[in-house]
Coordinates of C-alpha atoms in Angstrom, one line a residue:
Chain A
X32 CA -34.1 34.3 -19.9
X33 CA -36.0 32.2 -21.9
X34 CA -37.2 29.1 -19.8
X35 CA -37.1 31.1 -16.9
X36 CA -40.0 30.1 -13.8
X37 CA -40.8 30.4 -10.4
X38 CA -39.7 27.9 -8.5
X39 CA -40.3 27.0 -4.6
X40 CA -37.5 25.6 -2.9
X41 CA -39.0 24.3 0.8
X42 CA -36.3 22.8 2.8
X43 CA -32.6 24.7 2.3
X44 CA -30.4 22.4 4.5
X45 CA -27.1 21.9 3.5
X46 CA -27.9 19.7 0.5
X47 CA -31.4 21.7 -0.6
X48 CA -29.4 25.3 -0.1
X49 CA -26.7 24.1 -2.8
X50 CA -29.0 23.1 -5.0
X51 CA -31.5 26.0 -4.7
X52 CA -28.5 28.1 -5.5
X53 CA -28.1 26.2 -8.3
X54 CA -31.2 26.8 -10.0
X55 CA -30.4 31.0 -8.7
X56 CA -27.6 30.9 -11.0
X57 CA -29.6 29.1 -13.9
X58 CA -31.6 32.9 -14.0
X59 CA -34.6 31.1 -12.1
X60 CA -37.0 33.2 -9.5
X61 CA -36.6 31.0 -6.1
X62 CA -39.2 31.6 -3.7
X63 CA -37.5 30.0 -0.1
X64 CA -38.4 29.0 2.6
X65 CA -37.2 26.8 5.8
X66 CA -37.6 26.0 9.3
X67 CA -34.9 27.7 10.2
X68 CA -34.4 31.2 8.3
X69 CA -31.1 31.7 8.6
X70 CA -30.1 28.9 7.1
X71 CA -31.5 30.6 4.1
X72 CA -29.5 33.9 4.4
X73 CA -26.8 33.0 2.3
X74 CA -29.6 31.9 -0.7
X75 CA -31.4 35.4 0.3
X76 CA -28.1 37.5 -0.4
X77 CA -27.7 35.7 -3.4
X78 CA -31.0 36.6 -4.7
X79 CA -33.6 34.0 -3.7
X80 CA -37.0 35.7 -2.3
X81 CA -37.9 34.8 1.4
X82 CA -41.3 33.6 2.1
X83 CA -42.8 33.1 5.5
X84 CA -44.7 29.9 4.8
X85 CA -45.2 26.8 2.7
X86 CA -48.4 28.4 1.4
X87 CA -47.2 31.4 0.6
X88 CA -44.5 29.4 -1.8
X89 CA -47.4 27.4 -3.0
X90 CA -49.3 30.0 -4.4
X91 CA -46.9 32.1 -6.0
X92 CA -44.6 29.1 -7.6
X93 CA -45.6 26.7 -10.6
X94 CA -42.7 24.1 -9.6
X95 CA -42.4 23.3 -5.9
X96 CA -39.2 21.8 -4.8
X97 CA -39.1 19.8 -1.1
X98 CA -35.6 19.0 0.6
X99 CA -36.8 18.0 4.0
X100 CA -35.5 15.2 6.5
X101 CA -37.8 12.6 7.7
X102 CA -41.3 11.1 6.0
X103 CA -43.1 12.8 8.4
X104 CA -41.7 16.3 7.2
X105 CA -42.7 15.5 3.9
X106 CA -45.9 14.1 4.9
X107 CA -46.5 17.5 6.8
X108 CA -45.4 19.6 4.0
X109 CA -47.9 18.0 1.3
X110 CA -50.8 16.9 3.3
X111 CA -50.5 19.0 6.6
X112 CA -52.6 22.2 7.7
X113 CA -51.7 24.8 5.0
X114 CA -49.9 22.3 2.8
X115 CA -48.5 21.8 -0.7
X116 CA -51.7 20.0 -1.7
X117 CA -54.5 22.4 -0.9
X118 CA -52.7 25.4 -1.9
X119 CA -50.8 24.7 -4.7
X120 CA -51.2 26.8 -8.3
X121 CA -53.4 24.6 -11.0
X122 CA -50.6 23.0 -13.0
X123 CA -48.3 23.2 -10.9
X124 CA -45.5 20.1 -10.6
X125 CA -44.5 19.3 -7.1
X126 CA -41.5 17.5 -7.1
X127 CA -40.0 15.7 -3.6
X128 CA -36.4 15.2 -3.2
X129 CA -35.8 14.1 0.1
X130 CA -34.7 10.7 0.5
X131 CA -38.9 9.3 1.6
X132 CA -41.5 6.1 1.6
X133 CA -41.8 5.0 -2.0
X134 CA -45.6 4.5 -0.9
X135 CA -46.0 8.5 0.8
X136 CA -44.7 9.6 -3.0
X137 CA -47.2 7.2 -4.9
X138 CA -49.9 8.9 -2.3
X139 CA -48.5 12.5 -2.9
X140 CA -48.4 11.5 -7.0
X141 CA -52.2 10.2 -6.6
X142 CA -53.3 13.4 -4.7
X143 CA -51.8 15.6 -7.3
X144 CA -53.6 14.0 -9.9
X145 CA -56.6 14.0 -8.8
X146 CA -56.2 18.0 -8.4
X147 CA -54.6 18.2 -11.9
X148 CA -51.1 18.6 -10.5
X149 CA -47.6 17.0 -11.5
X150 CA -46.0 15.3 -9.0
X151 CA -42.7 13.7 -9.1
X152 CA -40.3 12.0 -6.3
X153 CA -36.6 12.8 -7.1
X154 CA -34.7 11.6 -4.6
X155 CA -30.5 12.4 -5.4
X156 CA -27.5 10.6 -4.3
X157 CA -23.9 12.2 -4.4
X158 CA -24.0 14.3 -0.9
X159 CA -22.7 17.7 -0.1
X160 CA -19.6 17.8 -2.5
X161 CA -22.2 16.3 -5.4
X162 CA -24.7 19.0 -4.4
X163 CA -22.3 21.4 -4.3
X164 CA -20.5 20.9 -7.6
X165 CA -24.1 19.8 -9.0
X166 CA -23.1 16.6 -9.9
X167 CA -25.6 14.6 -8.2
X168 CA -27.5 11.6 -9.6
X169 CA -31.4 12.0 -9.5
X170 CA -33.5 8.8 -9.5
X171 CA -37.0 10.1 -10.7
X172 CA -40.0 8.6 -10.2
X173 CA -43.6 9.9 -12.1
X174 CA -45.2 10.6 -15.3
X175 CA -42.8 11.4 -18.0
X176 CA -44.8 14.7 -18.9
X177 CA -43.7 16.4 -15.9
X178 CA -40.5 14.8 -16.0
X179 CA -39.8 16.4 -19.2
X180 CA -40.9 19.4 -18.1
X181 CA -38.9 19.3 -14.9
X182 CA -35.4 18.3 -16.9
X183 CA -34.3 21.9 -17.1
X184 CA -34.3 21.9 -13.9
X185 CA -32.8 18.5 -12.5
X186 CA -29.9 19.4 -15.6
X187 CA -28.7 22.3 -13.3
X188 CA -28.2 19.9 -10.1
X189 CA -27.0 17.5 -11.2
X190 CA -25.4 14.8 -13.8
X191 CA -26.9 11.4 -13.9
X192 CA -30.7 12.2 -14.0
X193 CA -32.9 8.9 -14.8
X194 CA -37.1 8.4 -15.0
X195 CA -37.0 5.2 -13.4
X196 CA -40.6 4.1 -14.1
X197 CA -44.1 5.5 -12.3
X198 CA -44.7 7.6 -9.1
X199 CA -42.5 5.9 -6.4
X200 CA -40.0 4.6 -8.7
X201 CA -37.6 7.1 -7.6
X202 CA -37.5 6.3 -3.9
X203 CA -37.6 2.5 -4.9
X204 CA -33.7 3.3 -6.8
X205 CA -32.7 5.1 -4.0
X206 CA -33.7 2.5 -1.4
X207 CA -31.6 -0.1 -3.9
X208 CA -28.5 2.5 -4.2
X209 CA -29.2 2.3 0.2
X210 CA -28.4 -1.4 0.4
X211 CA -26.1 -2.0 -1.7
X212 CA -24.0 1.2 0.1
X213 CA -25.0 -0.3 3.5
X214 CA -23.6 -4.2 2.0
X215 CA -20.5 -3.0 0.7
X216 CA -19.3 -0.8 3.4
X217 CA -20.4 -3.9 5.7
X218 CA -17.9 -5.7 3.9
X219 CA -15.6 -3.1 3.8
X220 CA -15.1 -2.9 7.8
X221 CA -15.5 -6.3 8.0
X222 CA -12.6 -6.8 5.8
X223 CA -9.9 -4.1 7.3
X224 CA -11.3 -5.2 10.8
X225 CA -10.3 -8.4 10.1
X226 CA -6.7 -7.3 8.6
X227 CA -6.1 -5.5 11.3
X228 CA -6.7 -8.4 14.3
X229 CA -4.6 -10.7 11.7
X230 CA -1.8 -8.1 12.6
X231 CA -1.7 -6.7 9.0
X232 CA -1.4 -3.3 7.7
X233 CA -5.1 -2.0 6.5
X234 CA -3.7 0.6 4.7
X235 CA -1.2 -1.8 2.9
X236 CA -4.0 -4.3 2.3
X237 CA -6.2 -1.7 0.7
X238 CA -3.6 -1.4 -1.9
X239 CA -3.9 -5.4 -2.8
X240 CA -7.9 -5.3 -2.6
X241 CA -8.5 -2.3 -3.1
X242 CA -8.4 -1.5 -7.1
X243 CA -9.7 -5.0 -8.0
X244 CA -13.3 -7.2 -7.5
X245 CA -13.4 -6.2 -3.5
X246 CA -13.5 -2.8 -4.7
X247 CA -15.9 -0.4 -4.2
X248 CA -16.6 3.1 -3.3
X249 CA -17.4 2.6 0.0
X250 CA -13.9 0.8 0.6
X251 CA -11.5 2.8 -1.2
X252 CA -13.2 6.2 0.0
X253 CA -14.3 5.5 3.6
X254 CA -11.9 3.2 4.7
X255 CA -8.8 5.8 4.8
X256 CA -11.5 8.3 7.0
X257 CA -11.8 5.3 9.3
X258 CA -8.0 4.5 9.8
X259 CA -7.4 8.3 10.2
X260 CA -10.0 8.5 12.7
X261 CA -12.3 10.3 11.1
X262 CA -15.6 10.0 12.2
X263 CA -17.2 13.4 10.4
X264 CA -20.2 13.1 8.6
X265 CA -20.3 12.7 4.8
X266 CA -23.1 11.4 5.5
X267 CA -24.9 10.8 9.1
X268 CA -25.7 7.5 10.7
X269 CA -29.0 9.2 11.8
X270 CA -30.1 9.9 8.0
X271 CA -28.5 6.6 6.8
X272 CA -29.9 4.7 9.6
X273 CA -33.3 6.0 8.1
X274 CA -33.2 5.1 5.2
X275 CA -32.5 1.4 5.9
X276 CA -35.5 1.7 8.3
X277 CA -37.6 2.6 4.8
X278 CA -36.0 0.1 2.9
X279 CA -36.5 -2.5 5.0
X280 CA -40.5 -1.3 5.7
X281 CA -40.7 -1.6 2.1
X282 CA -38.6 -4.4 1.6
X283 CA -41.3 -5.9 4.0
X284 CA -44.0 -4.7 2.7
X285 CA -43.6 -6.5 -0.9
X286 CA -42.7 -9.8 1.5
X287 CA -39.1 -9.5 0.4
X288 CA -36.4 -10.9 2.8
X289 CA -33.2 -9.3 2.6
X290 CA -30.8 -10.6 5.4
X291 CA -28.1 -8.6 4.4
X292 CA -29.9 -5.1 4.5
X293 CA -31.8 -6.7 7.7
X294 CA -28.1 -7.3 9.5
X295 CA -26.9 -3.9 7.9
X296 CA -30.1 -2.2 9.8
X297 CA -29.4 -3.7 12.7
X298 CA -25.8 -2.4 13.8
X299 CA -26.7 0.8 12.5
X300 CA -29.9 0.6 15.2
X301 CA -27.0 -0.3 17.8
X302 CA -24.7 2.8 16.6
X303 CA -27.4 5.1 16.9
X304 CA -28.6 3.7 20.5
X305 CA -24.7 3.4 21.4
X306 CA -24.3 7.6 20.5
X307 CA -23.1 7.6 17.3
X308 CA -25.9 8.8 15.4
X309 CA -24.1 12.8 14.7
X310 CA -21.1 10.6 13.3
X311 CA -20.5 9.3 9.4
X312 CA -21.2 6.1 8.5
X313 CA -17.7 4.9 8.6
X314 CA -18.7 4.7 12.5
X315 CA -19.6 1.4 11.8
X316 CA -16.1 0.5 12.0
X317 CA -16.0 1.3 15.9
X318 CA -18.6 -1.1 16.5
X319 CA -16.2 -3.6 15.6
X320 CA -12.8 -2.1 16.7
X321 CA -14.4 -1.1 20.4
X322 CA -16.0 -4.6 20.5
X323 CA -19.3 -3.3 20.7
X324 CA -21.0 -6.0 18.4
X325 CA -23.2 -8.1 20.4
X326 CA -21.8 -11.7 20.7
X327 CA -18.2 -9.8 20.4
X328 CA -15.7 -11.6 22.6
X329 CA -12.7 -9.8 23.6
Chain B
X277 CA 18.7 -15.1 -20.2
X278 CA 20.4 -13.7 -17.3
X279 CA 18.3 -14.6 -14.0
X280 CA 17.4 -18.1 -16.1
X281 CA 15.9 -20.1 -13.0
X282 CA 14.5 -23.7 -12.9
X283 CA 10.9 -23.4 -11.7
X284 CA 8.9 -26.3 -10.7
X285 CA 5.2 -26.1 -11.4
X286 CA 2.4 -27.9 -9.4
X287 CA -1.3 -28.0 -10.4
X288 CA -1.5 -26.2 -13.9
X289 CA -5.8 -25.7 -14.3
X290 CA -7.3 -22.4 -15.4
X291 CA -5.4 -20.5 -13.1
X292 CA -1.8 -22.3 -12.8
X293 CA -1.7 -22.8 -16.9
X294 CA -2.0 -19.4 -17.2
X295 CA 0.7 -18.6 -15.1
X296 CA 3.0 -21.0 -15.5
X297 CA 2.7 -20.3 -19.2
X298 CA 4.2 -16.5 -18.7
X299 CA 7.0 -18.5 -17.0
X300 CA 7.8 -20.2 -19.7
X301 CA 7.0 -17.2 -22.1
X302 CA 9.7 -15.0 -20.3
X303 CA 12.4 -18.3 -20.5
X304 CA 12.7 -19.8 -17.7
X305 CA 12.9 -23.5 -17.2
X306 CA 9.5 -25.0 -16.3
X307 CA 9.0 -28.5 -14.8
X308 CA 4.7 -29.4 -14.3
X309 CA 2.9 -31.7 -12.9
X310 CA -0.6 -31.7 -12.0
X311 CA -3.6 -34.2 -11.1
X312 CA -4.4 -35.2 -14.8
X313 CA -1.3 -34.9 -17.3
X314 CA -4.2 -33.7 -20.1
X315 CA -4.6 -30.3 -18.5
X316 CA -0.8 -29.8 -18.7
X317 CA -0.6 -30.7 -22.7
X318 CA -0.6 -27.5 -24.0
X319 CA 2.0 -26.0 -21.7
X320 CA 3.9 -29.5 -22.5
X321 CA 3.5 -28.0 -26.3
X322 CA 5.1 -24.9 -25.3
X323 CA 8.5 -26.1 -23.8
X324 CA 7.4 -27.0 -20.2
X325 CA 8.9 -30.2 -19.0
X326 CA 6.5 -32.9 -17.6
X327 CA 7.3 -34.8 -14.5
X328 CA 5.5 -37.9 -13.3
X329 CA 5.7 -36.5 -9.5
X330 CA 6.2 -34.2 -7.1
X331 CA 9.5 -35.6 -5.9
X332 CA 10.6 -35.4 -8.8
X333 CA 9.7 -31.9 -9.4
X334 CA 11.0 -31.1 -6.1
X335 CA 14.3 -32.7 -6.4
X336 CA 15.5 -30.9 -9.6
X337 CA 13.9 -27.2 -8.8
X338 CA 15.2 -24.0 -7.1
X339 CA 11.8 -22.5 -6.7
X340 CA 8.9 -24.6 -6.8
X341 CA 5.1 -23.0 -7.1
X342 CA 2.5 -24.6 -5.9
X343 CA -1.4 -24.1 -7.0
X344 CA -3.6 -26.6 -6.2
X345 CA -7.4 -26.9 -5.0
X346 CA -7.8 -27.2 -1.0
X347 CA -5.9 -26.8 1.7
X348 CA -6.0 -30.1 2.1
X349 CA -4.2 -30.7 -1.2
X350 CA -1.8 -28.0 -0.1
X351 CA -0.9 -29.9 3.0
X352 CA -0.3 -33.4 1.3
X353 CA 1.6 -31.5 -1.5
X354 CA 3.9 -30.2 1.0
X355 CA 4.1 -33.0 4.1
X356 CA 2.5 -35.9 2.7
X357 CA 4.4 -38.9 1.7
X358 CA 6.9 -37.8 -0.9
X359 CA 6.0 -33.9 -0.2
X360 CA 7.9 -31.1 -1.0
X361 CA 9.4 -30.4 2.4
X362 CA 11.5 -33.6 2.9
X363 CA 12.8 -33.5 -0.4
X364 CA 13.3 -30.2 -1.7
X365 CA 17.1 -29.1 -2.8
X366 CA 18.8 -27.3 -0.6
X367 CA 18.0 -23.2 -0.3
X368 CA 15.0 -23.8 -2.4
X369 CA 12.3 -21.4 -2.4
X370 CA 9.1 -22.9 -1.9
X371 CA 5.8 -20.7 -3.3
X372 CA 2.1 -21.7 -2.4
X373 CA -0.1 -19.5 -4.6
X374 CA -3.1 -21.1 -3.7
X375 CA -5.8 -19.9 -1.6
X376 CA -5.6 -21.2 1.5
X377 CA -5.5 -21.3 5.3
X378 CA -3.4 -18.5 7.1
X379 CA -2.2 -21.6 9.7
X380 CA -1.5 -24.0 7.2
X381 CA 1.0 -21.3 5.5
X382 CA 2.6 -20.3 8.8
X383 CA 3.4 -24.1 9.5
X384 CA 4.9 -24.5 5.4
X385 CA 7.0 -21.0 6.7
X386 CA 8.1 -23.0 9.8
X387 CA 8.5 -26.0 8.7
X388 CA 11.1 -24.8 5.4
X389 CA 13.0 -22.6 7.9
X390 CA 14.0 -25.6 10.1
X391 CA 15.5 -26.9 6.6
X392 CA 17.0 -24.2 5.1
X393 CA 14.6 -23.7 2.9
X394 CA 12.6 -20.5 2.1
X395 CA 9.1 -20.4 1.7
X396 CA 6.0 -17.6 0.6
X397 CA 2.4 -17.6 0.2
X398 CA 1.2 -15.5 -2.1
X399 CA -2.3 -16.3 -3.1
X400 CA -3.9 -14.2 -5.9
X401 CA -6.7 -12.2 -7.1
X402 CA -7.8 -11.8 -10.6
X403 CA -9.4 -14.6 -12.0
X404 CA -9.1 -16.5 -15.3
X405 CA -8.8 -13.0 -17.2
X406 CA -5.8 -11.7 -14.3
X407 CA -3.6 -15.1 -15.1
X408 CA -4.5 -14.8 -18.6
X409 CA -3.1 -11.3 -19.0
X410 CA -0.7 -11.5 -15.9
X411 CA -2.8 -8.7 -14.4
X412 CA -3.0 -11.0 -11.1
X413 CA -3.0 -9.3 -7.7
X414 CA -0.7 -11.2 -5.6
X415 CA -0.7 -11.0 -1.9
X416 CA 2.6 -12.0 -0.3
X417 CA 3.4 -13.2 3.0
X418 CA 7.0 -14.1 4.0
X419 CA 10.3 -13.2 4.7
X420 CA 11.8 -9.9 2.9
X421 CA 14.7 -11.8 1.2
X422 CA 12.6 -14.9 -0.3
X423 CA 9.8 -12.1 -1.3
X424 CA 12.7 -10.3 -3.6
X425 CA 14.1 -13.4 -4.8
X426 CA 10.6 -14.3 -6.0
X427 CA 9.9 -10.9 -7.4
X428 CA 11.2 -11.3 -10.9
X429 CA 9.1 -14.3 -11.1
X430 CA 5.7 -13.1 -9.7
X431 CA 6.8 -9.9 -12.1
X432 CA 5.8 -12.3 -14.7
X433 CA 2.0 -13.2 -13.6
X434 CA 0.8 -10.1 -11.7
X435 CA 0.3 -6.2 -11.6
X436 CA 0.2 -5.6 -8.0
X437 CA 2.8 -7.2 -6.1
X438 CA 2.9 -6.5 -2.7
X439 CA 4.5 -8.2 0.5
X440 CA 2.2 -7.7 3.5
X441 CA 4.1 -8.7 5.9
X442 CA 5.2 -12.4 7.3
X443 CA 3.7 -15.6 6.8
X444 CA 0.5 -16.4 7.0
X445 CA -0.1 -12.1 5.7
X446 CA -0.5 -13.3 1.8
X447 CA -3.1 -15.9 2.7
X448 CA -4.8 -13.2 5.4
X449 CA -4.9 -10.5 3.2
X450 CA -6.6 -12.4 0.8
X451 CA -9.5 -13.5 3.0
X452 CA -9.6 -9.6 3.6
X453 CA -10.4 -9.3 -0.3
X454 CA -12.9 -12.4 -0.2
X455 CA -14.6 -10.6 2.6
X456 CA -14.9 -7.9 1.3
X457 CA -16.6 -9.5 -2.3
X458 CA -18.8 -11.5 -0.3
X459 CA -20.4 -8.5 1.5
X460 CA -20.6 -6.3 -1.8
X461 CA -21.9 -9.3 -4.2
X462 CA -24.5 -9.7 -1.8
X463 CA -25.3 -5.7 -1.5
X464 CA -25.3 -6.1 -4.9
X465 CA -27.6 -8.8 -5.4
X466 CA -30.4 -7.4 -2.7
X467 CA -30.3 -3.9 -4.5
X468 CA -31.3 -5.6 -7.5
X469 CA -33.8 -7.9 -6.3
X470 CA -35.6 -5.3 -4.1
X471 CA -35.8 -3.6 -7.5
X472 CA -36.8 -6.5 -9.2
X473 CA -39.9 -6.9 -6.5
X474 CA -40.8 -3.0 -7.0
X475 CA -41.2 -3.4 -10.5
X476 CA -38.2 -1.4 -11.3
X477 CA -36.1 -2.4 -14.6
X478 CA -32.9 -3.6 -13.0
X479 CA -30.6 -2.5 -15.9
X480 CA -31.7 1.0 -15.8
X481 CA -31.3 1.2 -11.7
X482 CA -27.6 0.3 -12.6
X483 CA -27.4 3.3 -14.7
X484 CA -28.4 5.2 -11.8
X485 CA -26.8 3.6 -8.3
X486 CA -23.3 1.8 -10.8
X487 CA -21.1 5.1 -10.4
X488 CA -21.8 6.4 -7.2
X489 CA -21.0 5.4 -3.7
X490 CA -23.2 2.0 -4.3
X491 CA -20.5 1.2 -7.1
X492 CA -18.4 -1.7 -6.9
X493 CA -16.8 -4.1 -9.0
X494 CA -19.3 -6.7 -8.0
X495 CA -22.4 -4.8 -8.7
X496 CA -21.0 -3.6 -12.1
X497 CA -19.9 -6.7 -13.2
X498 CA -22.0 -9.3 -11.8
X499 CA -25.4 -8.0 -12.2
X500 CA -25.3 -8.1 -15.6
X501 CA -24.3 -11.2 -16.0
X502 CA -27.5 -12.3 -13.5
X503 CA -29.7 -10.4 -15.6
X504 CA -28.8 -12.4 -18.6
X505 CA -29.5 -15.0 -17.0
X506 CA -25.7 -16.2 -16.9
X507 CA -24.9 -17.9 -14.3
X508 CA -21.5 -19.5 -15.5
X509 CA -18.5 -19.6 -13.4
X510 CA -16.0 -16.9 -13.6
X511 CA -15.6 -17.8 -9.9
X512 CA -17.2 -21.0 -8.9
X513 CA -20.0 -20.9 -6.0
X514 CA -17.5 -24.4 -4.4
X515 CA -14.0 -22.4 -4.5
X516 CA -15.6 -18.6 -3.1
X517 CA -17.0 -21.0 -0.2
X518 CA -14.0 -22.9 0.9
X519 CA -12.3 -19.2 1.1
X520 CA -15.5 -18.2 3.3
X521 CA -15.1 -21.1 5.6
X522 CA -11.4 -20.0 5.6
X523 CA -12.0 -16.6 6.5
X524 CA -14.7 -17.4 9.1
X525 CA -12.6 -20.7 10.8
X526 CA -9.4 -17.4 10.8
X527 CA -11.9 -15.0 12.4
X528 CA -13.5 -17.2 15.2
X529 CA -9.5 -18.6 16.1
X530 CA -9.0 -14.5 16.3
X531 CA -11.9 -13.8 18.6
X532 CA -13.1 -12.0 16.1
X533 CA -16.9 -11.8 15.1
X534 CA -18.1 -10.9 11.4
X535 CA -21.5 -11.0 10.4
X536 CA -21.5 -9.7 7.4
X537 CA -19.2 -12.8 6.6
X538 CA -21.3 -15.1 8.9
X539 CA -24.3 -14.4 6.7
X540 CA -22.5 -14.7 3.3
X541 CA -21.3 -17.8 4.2
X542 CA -24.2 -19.3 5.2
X543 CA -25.9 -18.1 1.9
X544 CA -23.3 -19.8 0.0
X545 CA -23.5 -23.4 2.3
X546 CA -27.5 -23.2 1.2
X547 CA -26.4 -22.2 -2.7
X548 CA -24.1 -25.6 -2.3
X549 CA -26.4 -27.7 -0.6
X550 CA -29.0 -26.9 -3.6
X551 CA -26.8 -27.6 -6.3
X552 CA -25.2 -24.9 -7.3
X553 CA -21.5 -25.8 -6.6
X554 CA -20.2 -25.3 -10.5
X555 CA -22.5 -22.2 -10.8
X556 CA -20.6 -18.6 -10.6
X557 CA -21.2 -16.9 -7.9
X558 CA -23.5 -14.2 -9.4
X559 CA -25.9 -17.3 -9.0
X560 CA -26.4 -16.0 -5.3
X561 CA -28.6 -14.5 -6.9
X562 CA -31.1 -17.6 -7.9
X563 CA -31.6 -17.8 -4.0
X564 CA -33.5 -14.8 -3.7
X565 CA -35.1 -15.5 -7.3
X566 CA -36.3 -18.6 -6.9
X567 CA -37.3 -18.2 -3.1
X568 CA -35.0 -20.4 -1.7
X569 CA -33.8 -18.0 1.1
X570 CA -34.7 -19.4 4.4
X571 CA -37.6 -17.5 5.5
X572 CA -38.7 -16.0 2.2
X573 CA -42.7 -16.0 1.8
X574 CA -44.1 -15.6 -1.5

């Protein structure tokens, strides 16, 4: 295969193991490896190579991909005790796609330079099903050298793949595609919850608002889960929940008030303190229809 | 024309013209009257037949549709001196399409069934563009037989038509739909203004957050009209925050607590009190431009 690399894949969850596979079936090598290895079995029987540790995938791979959860993971991963940084192959692109702290990827991107690696942040949005069927949308942050050379790559997970501007820039889009999700499905609930104590139909009313300027994803998709009683996770409260926690650092940080994302941040503190944080993020509806909003009066 | 009816007409502006035009379009008989006579001359032009009042309107129409500003004007139009009520023909089918208050539509309801009379709200969704191409979402509340008698009619302004249940459920499910936009316009304008501050270009973090589940109507419409710098009304900032009030006066008589609406309407009290009644509402967005949020340090 012409194109064909060795690629690291650190972090195989169920978003990272889709997309490893993906680049498995492009005719890539994919060195894995994750905290948990048999999370990685089904990637191993398809093909992908098994390494014990982070440095073992850094010195054998000239693209490194990370898929981890929180900051601190990726933090760990780069800058920790055998880490990305030291070990890495010259030239080699690093390239973080967890959902992270626009300023940890603008440290990660100033790192690699000054070791004459790539380093891109890539966060995605879409979820499972967009992981799955490689349809996500990656918001790209870095140089444009190493984004070009990492297209190939992004091209076989997903759809909607845009350099946004300089190291961070990535993360920054994502943290703006995190509050307007967190605002609209606000309004969403807010909206059938208030249907429903008027003595309405929700599911009736989302026919009248739901295919014209209330509309939005968030209504039209999680607001038939809700009604059904679906709690599952598309996506959990505990990874939205820290998301809005970045946003709002950062939000904070460029002494930017956003009372919208700070109210959305809020209840989802109180869903995660009140149990909820396994559930989806149409769990924000139970605040409201269990009356556990503070100031709720029943 | 078989199903000919004699429609009475109150309050022909942007919206009501429009509407009461397709009236007249599909040939029915179409008595107006409205505030100033000069926002009625081209419907005049077209065949509609001007009356110099209300009572007159009333007293010569089998359906008359009402469209006016505030609730206030809805209330004088239908129990002030001369109103509809007292002197409406017998079995006369009286239609408020205006926005208004849930309360003040379950008194008309009352009110027309002590006289015989039959009454709907049906307020609408749409804007100038929905009445223009009688694409309007109408939201019905009423009885069954008055909402099929009126069908053929609201056939001629709208797309989706759909009775929600009795009175009062038009004018609810409506302020569902306004909540809703409020939350969504204001996800929509913090996504971009976070951007904005991280030095983002705003028009290509729509490419990447417009299609996925951060879309909505509001962000995909509205923010480009911000980012040209149009702030025009295709909703005005003084009619989006007398439905607000609405919604919130409906919630807190339902014991129930929003604040995601809470926090919208506030935002849009501060956007009137600094001059930006006549603005569209996409000019929430000069609040967090320009600093004016409460709290903002620059």
């Amino acid at each position: 295969m012409a194109g064909k690399k060795t690629i690291g894949f650190i972090g195989t969850g169920v978003m990272g193991g889709s997309m490893a596979a993906h680049l498995l079936k492009a005719g890539h090598e994919v060195h894995v490896n994750t905290r948990t290895k048999a999370r990685a079995a089904e990637l191993i029987a398809a093909g992908a190579l098994w390494e014990e540790s982070r440095v073992a995938i850094a010195r054998k791979c000239e693209t490194v991909i990370t898929m981890v959860g929180y900051p601190s993971d990726v933090e760990e991963v780069y800058f920790g005790p055998q880490g990305l940084m030291e070990n890495a192959l010259p030239g080699a692109i690093l390239i973080d796609m967890t959902t992270s702290r626009p300023d940890l990827a603008a440290r990660i991107a100033a790192a690699a330079k000054a070791r004459g690696l790539g380093a891109l942040d890539a966060p995605v949005s879409g979820g499972d099903v967009g992981a799955r069927n490689a349809t996500l949308t990656i918001m790209v942050g870095g140089e444009l050298g190493d984004f070009e050379a990492a297209s190939p790559l992004f091209a076989c997970m997903g759809k909607t793949i845009v350099l946004q501007g300089g190291a961070g820039s990535g993360q920054h889009t994502k943290m703006a595609n995190q509050i307007a999700i967190a605002a609209s499905l606000l309004g969403a609930v807010e909206a059938i919850s208030y249907a429903k104590r008027a003595g309405l139909d929700p599911r009736r009313v989302l026919e009248s608002i739901g295919s014209g300027s209330a509309g939005s994803w968030q209504l039209n998709n999680l607001v038939p889960r809700m009604l059904d009683g679906n709690f599952e996770p598309g996506f959990y409260i505990k990874h939205f929940l820290k998301d809005l926690r970045i946003a709002l650092e950062s939000a904070v940080a460029m002494h930017l008030d956003l009372p919208g994302l700070r109210l959305a941040e809020s209840l989802f503190e109180l869903l995660q303190a009140e149990g909820f944080a396994d559930k989806g993020t149409q769990a924000l509806w139970l605040l409201y229809e269990r009356g556990l909003m503070p100031g709720t009066t029943h």
